[in-house]
Short mmCIF file of C-alpha atoms in Angstrom, two decimals:
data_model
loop_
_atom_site.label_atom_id
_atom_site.label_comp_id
_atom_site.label_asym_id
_atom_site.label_seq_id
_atom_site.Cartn_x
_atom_site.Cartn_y
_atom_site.Cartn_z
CA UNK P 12 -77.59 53.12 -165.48
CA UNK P 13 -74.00 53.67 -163.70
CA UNK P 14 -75.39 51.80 -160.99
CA UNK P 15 -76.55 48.79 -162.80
CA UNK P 16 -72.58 48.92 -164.54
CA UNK P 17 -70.98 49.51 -160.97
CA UNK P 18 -72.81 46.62 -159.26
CA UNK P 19 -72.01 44.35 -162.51
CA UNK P 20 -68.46 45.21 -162.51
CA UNK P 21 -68.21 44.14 -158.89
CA UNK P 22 -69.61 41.07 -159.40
CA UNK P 23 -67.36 39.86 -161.72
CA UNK P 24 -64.57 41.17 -159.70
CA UNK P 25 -65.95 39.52 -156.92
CA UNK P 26 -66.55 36.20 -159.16
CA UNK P 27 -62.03 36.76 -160.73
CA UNK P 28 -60.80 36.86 -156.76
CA UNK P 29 -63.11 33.41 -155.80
CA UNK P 30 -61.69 31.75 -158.52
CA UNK P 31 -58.33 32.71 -158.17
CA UNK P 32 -58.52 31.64 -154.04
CA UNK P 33 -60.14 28.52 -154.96
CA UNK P 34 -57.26 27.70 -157.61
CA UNK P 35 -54.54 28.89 -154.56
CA UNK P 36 -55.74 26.92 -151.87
CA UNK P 37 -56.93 23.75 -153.64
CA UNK P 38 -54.00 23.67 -156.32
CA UNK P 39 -56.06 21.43 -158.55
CA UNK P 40 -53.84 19.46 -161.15
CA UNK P 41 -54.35 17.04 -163.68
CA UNK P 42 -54.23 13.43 -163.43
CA UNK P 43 -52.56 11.10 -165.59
CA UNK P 44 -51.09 7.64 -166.60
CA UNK P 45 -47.96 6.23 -166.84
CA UNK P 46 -46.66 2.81 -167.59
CA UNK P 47 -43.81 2.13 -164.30
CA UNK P 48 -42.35 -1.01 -165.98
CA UNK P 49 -43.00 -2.95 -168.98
CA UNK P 50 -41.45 -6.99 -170.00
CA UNK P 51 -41.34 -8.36 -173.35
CA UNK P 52 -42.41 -12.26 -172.22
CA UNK P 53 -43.00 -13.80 -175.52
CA UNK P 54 -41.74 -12.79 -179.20
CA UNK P 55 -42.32 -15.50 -182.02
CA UNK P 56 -41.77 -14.08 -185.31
CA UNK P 57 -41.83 -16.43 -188.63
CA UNK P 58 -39.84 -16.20 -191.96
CA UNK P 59 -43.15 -15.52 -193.74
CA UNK P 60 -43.50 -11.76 -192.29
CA UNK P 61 -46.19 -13.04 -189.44
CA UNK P 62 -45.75 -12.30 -185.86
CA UNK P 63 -47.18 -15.11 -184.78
CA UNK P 64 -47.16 -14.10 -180.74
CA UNK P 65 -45.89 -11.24 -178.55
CA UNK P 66 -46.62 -11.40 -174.76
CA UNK P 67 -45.92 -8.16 -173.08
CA UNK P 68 -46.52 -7.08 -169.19
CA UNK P 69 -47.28 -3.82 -168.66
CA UNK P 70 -47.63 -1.79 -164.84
CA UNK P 71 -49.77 0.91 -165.69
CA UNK P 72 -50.64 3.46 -163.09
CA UNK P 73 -53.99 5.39 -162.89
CA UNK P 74 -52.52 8.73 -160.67
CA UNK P 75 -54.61 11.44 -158.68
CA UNK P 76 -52.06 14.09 -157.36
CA UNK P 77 -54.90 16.39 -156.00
CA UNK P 78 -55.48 16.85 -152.28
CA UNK P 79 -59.13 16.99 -152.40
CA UNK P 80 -60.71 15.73 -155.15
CA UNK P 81 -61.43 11.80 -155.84
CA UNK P 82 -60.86 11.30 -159.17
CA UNK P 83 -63.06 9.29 -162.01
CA UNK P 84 -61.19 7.31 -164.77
CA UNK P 85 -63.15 6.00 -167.35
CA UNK P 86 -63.21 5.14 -171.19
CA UNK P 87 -59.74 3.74 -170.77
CA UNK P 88 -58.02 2.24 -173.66
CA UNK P 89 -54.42 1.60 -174.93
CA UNK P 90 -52.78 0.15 -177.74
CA UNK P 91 -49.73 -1.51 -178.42
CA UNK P 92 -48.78 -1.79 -181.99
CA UNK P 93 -45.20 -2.47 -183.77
CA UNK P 94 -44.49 -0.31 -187.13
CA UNK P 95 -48.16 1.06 -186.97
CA UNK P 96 -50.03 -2.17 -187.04
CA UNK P 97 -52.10 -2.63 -183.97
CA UNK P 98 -51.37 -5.73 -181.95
CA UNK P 99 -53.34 -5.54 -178.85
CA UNK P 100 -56.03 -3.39 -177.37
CA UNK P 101 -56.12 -2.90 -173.42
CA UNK P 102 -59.17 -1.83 -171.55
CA UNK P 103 -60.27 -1.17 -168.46
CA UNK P 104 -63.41 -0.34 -166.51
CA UNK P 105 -64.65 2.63 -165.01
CA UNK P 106 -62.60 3.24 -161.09
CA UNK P 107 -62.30 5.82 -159.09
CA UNK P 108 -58.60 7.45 -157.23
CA UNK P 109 -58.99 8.80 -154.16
CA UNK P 110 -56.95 12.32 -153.40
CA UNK P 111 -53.47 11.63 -153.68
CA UNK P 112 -53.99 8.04 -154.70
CA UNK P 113 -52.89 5.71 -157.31
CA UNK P 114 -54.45 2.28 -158.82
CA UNK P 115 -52.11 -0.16 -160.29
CA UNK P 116 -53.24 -1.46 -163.75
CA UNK P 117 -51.45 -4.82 -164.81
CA UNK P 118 -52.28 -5.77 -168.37
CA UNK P 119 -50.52 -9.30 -169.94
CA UNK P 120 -51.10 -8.53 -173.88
CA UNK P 121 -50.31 -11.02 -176.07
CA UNK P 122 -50.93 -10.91 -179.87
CA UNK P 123 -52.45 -13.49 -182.21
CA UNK P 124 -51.00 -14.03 -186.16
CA UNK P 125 -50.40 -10.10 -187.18
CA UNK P 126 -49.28 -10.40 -190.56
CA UNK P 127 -46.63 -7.45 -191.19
CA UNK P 128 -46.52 -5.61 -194.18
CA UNK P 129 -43.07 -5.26 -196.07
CA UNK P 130 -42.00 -2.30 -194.18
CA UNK P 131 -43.17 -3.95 -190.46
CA UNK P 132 -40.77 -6.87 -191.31
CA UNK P 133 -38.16 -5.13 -192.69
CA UNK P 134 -38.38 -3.27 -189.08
CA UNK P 135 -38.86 -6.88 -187.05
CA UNK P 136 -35.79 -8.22 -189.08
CA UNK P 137 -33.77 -4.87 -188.55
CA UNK P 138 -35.03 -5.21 -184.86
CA UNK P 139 -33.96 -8.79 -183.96
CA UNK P 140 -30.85 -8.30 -185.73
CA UNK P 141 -29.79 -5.20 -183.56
CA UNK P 142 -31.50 -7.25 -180.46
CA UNK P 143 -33.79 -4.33 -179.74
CA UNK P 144 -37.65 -4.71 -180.40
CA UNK P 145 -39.59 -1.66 -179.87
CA UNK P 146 -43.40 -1.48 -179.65
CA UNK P 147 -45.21 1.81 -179.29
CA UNK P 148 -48.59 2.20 -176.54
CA UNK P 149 -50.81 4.93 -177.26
CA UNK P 150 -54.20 5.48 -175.81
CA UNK P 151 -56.68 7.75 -173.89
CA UNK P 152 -58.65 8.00 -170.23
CA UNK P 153 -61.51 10.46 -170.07
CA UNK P 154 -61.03 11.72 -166.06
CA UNK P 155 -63.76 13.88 -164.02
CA UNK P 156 -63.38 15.16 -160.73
CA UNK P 157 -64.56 18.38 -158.88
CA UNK P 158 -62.67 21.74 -158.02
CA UNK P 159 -63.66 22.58 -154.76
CA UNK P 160 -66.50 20.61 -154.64
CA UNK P 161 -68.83 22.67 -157.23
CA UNK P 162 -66.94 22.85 -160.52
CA UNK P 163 -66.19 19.79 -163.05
CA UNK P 164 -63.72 19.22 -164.72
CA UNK P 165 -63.59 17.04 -167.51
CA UNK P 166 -60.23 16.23 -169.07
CA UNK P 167 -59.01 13.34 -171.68
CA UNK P 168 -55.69 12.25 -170.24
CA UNK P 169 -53.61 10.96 -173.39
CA UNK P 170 -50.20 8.43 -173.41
CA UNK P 171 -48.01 7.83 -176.43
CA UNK P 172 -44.44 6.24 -175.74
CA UNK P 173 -42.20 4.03 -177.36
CA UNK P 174 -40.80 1.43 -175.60
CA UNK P 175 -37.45 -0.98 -176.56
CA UNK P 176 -36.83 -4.13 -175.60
CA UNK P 177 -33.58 -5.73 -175.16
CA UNK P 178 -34.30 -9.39 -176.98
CA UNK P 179 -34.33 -12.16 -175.84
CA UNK P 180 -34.14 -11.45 -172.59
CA UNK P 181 -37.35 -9.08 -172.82
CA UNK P 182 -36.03 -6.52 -170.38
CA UNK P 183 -37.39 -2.94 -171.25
CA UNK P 184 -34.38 0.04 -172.32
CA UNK P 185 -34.37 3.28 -169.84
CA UNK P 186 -38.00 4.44 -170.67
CA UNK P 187 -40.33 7.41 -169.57
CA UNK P 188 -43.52 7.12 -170.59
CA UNK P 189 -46.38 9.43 -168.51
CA UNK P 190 -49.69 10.58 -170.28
CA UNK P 191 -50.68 14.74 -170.99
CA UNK P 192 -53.71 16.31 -170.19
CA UNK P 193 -55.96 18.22 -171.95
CA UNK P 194 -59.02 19.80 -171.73
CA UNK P 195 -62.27 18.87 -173.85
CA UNK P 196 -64.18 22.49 -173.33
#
């Protein structure tokens, strides 16, 4: 019976100092989004409380920091919205980054007719008075890539940032806005 334990416990010893090589010499890390730069084009608010069109241009970028590993992006979405009401939905389909890579994502959103509720045009009012617009994007890409070549990894890489614009010129504030990731098991 000591036997059986001896052999087991070296096993799993055996099993701690692979995993801990493979995480020192690969250095696996998370990828992630990030919006680079960002341009308000269009912003047509009416006296009713309706904002009847906003144009914005985002750079998104798709980044794989990892030596080794391509990495899969899929199940991308993000959303723009101004005081909590949802004005556009950007999507992408499924790509691949190669190790140490990046893929440029250019979106042009533009909104149709979002009626604001008091509170939203209170906000737009306060907003174009001050000459500062912001508009939030939030969203979500489920990445997969392999450490070492045998274990998956699954992660859901997540971005929320606010963004200001200067109005009307439509030039974006100082911003930072890169995604987190976390894991789904």
């Amino acid at each position: 019976m000591a036997v059986v334990f001896t052999v087991l416990a070296v096993l799993v010893l055996v099993a701690a100092v692979s995993v801990l090589l493979v995480v020192l010499v690969l250095q696996p890390r998370a990828p992630y989004l990030a919006v680079q730069t960002a341009r308000l084009g269009n912003l047509v608010y009416d006296q009713q409380g309706v904002l009847d069109n906003a144009e914005l241009e985002l750079d998104v970028r798709a980044a794989n920091v990892n030596a080794h590993a391509a990495v899969a992006f899929s199940e991308l979405e993000l959303r723009l919205s101004f005081h909590d009401m949802v004005i556009a939905i950007l999507r992408a389909d499924p790509f691949v980054v190669p190790p140490r890579g990046e893929r440029p994502l250019g979106y042009v959103a533009s909104s149709a007719a979002v009626p604001l509720d008091g509170a939203g045009r209170a906000a737009m009012e306060g907003a174009l008075d001050r000459g500062v617009v912001p508009f939030r994007v939030s969203g979500q890409a489920r990445t997969r890539w392999k450490v070492g070549g045998v274990v998956a990894v699954k992660y859901w890489t997540r971005l929320a940032c606010q963004i200001r614009f200067f109005w009307p010129n439509g030039t974006a504030l100082d911003f930072t806005c890169n995604s987190k990731s976390r894991s789904r098991y």
